[in-house]
Tab-separated table of C-alpha atoms and ligand atoms in Angstrom:
chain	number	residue	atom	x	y	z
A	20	UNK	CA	0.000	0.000	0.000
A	21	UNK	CA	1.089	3.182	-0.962
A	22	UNK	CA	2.175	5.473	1.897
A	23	UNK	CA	-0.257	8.144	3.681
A	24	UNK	CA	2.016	10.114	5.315
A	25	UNK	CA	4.857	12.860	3.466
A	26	UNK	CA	7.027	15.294	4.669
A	27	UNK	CA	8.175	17.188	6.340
A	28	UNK	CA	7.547	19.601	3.806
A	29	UNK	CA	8.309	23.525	4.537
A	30	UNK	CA	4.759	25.415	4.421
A	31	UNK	CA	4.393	29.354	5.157
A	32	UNK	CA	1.411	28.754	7.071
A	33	UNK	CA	2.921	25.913	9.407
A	34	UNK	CA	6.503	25.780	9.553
A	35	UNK	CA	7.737	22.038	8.698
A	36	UNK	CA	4.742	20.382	8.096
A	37	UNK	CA	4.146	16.395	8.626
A	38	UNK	CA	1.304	15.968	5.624
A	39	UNK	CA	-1.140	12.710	6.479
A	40	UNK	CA	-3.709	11.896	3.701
A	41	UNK	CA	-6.203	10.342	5.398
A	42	UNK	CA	-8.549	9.466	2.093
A	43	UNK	CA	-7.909	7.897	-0.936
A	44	UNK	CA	-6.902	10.138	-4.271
A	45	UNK	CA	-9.245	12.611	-5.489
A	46	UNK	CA	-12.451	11.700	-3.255
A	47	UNK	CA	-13.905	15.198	-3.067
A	48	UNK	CA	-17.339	17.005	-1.915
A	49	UNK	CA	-15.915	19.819	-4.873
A	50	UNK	CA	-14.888	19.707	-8.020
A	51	UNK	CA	-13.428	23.055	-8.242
A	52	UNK	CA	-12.050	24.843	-11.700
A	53	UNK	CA	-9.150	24.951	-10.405
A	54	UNK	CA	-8.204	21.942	-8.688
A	55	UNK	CA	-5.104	21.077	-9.008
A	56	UNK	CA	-5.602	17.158	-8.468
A	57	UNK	CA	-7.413	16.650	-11.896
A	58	UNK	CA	-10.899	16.570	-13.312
A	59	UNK	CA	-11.652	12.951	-12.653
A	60	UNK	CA	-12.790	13.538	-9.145
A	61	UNK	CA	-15.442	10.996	-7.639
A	62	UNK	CA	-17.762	13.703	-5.528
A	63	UNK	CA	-19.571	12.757	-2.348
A	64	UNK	CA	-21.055	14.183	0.826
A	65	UNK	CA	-21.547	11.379	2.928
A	66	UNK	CA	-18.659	10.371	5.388
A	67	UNK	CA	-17.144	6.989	5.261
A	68	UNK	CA	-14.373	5.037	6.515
A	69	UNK	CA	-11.326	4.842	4.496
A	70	UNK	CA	-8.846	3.906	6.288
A	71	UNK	CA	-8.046	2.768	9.918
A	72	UNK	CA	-6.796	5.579	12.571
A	73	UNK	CA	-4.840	3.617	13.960
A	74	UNK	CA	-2.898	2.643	10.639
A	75	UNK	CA	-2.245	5.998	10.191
A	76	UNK	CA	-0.994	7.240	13.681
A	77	UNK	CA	1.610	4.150	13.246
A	78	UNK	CA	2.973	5.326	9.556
A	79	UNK	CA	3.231	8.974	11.195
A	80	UNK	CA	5.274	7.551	14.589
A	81	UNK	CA	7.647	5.265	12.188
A	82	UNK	CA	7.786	8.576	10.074
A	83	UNK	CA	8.733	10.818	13.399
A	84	UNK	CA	11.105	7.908	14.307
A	85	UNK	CA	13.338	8.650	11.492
A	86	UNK	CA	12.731	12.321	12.021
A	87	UNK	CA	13.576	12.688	15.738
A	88	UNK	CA	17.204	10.794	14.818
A	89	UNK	CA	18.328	14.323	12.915
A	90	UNK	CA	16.398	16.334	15.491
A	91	UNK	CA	13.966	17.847	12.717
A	92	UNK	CA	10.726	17.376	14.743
A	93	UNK	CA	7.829	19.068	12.589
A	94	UNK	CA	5.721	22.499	13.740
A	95	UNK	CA	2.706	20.537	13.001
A	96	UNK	CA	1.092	17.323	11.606
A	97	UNK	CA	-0.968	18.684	9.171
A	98	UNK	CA	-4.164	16.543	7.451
A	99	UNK	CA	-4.560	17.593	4.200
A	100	UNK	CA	-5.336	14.947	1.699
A	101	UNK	CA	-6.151	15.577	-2.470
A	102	UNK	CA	-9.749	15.344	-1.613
A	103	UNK	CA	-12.186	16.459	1.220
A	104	UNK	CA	-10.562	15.438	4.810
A	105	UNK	CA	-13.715	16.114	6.798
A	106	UNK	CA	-15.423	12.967	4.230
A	107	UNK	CA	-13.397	10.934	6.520
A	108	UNK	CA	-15.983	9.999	9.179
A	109	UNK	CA	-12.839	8.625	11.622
A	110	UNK	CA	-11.141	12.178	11.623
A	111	UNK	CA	-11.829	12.642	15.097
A	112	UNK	CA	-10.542	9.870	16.005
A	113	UNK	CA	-7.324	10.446	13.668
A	114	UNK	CA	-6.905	13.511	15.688
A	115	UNK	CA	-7.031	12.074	19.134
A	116	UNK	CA	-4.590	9.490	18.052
A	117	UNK	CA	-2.225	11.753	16.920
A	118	UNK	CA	-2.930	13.780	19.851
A	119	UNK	CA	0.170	11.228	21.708
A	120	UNK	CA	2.592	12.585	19.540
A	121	UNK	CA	2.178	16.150	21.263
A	122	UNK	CA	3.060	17.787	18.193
A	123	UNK	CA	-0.028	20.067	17.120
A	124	UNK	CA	-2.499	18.897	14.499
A	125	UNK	CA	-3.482	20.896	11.495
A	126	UNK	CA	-6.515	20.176	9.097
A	127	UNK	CA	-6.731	22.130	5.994
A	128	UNK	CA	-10.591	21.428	4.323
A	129	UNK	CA	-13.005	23.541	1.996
A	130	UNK	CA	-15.604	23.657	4.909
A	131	UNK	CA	-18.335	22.205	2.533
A	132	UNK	CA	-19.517	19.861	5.594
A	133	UNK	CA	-18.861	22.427	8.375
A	134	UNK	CA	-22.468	22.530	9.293
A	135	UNK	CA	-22.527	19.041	10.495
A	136	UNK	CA	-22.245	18.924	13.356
A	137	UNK	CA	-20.453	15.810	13.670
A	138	UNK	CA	-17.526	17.348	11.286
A	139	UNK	CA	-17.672	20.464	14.052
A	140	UNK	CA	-16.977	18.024	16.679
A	141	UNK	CA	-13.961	16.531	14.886
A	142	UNK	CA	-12.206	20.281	13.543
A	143	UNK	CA	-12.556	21.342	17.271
A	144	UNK	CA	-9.964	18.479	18.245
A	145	UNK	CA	-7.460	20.731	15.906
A	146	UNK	CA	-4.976	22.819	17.000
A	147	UNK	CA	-4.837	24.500	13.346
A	148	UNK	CA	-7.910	24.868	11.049
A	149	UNK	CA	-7.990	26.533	7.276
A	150	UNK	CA	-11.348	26.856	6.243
A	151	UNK	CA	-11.854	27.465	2.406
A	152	UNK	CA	-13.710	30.749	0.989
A	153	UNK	CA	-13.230	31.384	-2.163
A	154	UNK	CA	-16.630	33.145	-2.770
A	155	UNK	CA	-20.424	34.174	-0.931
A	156	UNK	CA	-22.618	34.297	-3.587
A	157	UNK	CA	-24.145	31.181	-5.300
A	158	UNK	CA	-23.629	31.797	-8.981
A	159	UNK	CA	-19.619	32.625	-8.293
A	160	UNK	CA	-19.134	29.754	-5.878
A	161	UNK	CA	-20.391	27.012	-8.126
A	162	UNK	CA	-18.784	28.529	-11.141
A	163	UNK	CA	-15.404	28.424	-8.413
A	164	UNK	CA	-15.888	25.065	-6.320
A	165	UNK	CA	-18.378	23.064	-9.022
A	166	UNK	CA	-20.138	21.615	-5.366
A	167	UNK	CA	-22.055	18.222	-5.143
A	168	UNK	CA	-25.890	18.964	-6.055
A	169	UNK	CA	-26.619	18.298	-2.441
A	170	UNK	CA	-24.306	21.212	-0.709
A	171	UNK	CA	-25.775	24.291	0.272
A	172	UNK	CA	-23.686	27.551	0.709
A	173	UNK	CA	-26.090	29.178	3.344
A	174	UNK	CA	-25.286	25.999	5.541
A	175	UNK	CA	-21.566	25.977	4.295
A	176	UNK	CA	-21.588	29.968	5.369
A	177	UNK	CA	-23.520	29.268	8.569
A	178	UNK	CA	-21.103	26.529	9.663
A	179	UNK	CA	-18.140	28.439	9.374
A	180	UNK	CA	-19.272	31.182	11.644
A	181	UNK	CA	-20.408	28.586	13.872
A	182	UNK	CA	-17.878	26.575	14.171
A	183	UNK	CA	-15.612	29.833	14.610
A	184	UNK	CA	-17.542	30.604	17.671
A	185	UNK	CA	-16.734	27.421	19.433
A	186	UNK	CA	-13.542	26.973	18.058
A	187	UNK	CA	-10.006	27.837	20.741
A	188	UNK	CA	-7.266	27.110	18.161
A	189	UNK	CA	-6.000	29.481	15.206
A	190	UNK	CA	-8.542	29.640	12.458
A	191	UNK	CA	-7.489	30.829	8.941
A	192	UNK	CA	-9.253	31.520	5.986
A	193	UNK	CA	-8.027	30.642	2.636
A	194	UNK	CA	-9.322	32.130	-0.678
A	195	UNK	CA	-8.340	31.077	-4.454
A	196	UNK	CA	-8.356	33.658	-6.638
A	197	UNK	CA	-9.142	32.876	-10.312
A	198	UNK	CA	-8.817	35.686	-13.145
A	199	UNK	CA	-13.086	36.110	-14.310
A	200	UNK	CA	-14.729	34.535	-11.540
A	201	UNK	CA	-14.239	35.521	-8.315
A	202	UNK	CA	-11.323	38.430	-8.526
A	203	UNK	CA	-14.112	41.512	-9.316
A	204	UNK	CA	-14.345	44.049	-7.072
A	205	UNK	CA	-17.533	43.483	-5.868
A	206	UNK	CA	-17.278	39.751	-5.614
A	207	UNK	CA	-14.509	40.698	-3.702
A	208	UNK	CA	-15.804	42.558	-1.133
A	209	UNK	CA	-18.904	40.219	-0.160
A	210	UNK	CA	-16.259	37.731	0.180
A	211	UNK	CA	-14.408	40.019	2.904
A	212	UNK	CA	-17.347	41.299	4.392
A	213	UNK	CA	-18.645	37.561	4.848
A	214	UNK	CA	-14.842	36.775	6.639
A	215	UNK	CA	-14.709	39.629	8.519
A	216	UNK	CA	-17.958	38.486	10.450
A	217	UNK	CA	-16.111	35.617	12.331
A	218	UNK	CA	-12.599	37.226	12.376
A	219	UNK	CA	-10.135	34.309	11.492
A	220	UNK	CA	-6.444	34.442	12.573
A	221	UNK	CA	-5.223	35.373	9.088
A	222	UNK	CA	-7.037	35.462	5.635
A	223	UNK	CA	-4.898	33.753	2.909
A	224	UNK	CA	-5.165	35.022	-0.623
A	225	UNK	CA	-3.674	32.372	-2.922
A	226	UNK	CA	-3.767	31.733	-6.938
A	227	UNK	CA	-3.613	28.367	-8.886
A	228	UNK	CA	0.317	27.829	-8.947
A	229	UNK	CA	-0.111	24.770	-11.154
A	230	UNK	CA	-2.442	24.209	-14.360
A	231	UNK	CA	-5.929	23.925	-13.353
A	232	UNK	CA	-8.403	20.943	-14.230
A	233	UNK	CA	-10.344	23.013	-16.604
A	234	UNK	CA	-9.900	25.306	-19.785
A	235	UNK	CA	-10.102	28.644	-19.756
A	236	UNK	CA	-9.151	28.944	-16.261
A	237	UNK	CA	-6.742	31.092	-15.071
A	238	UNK	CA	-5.129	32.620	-12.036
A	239	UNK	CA	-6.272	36.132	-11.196
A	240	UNK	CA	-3.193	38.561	-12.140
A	241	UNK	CA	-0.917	40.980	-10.253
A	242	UNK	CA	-3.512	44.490	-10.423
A	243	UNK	CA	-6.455	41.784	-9.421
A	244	UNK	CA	-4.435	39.977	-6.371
A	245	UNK	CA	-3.483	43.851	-5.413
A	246	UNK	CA	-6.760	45.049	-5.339
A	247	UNK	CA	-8.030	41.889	-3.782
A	248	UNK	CA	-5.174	42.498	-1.062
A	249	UNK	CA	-6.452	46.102	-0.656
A	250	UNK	CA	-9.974	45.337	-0.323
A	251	UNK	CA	-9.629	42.226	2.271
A	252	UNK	CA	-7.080	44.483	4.316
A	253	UNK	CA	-10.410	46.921	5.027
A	254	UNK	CA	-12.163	44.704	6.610
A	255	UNK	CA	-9.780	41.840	7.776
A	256	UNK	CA	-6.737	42.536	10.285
A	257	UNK	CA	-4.062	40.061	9.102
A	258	UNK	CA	-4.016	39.357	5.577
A	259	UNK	CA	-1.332	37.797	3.367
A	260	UNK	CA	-1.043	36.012	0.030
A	261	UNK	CA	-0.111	32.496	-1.041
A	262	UNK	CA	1.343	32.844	-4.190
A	263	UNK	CA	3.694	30.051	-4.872
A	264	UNK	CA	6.757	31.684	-2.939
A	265	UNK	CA	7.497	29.537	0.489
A	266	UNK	CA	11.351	30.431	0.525
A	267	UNK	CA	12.966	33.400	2.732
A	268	UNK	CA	9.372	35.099	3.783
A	269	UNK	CA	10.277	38.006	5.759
A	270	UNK	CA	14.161	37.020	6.453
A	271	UNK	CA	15.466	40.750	7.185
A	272	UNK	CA	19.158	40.766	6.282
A	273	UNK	CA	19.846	44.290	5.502
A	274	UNK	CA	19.743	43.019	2.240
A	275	UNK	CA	17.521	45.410	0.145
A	276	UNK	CA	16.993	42.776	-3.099
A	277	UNK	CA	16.200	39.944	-0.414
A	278	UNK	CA	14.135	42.024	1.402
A	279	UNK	CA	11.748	42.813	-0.972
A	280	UNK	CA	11.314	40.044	-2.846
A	281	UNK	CA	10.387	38.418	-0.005
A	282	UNK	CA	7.953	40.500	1.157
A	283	UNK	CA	5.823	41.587	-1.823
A	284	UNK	CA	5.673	37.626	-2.212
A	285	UNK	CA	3.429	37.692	1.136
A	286	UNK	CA	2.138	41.262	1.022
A	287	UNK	CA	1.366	44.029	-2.006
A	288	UNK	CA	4.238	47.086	-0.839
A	289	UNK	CA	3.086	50.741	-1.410
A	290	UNK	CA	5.449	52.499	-2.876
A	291	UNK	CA	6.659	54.991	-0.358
A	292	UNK	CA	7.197	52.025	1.802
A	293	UNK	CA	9.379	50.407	-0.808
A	294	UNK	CA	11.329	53.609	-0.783
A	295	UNK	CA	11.880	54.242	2.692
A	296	UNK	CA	12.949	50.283	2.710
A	297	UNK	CA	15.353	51.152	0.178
A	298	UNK	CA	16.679	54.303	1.846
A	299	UNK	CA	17.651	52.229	5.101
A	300	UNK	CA	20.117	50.379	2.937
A	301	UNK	CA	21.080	53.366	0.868
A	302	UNK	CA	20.566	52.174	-2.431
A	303	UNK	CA	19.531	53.108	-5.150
A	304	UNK	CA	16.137	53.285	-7.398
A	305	UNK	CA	18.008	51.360	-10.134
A	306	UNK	CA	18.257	48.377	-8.062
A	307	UNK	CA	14.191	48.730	-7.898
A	308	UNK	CA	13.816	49.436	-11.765
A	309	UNK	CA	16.459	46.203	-12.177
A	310	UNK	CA	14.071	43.667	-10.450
A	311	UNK	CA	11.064	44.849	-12.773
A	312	UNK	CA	13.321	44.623	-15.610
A	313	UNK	CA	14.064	40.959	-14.601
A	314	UNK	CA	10.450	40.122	-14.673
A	315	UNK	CA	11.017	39.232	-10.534
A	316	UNK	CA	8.445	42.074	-9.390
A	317	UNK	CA	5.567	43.989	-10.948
A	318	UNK	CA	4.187	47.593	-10.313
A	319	UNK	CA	0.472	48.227	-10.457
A	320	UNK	CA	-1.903	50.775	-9.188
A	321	UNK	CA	-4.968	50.538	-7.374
A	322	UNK	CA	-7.168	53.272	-5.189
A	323	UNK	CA	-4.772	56.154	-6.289
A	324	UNK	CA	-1.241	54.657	-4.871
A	325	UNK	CA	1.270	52.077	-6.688
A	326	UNK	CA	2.221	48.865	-5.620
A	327	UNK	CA	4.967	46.279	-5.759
A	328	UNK	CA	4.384	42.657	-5.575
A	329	UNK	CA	6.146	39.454	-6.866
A	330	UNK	CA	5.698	38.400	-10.119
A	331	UNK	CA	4.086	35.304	-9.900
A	332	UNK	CA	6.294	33.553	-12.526
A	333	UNK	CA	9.428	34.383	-13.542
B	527	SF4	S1	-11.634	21.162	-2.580
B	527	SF4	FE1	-9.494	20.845	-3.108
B	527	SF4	S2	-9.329	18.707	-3.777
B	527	SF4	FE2	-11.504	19.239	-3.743
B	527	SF4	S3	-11.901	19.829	-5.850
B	527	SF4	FE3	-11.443	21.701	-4.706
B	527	SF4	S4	-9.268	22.048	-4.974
B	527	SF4	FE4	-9.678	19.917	-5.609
């Protein structure tokens, strides 16, 4: 049998990440445009068994094992399958058994099944929980997510701000943008406005990094993910993007060029803080107009100021 459990793999969210995939390949409540996993998804909504807690808790300690010998112990065990986690109707008790490890446990799902309230019960074992939003209104969401006939969003919407109310551990939000769909303005801003109501940790803003399932999909470009930025920061207190760039987030090394790039990869930079950034190193605007010129940043404008942020791909 192939093995459930990968990693540690470095994730901006989580640190060093243990990932467990705790359902079989491409079992999925969604079948959104952009998945990443493929089009041939089998959808469902009704929880199963898959596969044995227990089973899993062992391939994760013989995993740590190895681990622990070069003193690399993850930040968190994170479950976060290429499907629907909470379809798993033994995630519960996945979590308490991983619970022994005493390393905190992470589940990253698209909320679809929130209202249940058995799924509730399970996510509020979590240390860690992402909960997906990538739009509030019914046409856009399943033109995004491309839901099983028997979801609801009200319930989906509902869920989340219940299960936010119960819920002690760090709650993020996480929200695909994709160029046509869900990146106008006003889409946009019901989207915040809906987050804003349960006030998560941090709202993630991320793009498809890899070729979506469908045609004619496409990820939402530099001026959109700005704006989006702009309009989630209005109503949202911690907001940063996902946009493909784990590496060097934030290292400050005096280093002007570092500096940057690694921060417009996480947050858009207005551009009179990009210049008083560059003044504290003393150089120069050249070194600015050379990273545009190398295609490694991109300046665009939104509510009367310019921006800087990453260029997605190089
Ligand atoms: S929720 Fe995730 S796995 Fe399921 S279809 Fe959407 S992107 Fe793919």
């Amino acid at each position: 049998m192939e093995r459930r459990v990968f990693g540690p793999v470095p994730s901006r969210r989580l640190g060093q990440s243990l990932g467990i995939n705790n359902i079989p390949y491409k079992i999925c409540t969604y079948s959104c445009s952009y998945c990443q996993v493929g089009k041939a998804i089998k959808m469902q909504v009704n929880r199963q068994e898959f596969y044995k807690p227990k089973e899993l808790a062992d391939e994760v300690k013989s995993l740590l094992k190895d681990i622990q010998k070069n003193e690399q112990l993850p930040d968190y065990i994170t479950i976060v399958p290429d499907g629907e986690p909470t379809l798993d109707i033994y995630l519960g008790k996945l979590i308490d058994e991983l619970k022994n490890f005493k390393i905190p446990i992470a589940v990253i799902t698209n909320s679809s099944l929130i209202h249940l309230p058995d799924v509730q019960e399970d996510l509020l074992k979590a240390d860690f929980v992402s909960v997906k939003v990538d739009a509030v209104s019914f046409e856009t969401w399943k033109k995004m997510d491309r839901p099983h006939k028997k979801l609801n969003l009200d319930d989906i919407k509902q869920g989340i701000q219940s299960f936010a109310n119960q819920f002690g551990g760090k709650l993020v939000t996480e929200t695909m943008l994709v160029s046509g769909i869900n990146d106008s303005p006003v889409e946009l801003e019901n989207t915040a406005r809906f987050i804003e109501t349960f006030n998560p940790n941090t709202a993630y803003i991320s793009i498809p990094t890899r070729p979506p399932a469908f045609k004619g999909v496409f990820p939402a470009d530099e001026n959109a993910v700005t704006a989006a930025y702009n309009i989630f920061r209005q109503h949202i207190a911690k907001v940063e993007l996902l946009t493909g760039y784990e590496g060097n987030a934030f290292s400050s090394s005096g280093n002007f060029r570092e500096d940057i790039l690694s921060i417009t990869a996480v947050h858009p930079m207005r551009e009179d803080a990009v210049m008083e950034l560059m003044h504290k190193t003393n150089d120069g605007k050249e070194l600015l107009d050379n990273l545009l010129g190398e295609n490694l940043l991109e300046k665009s404008g939104y509510g009367g100021h310019y921006y800087y942020l990453r260029k997605f791909k190089k």
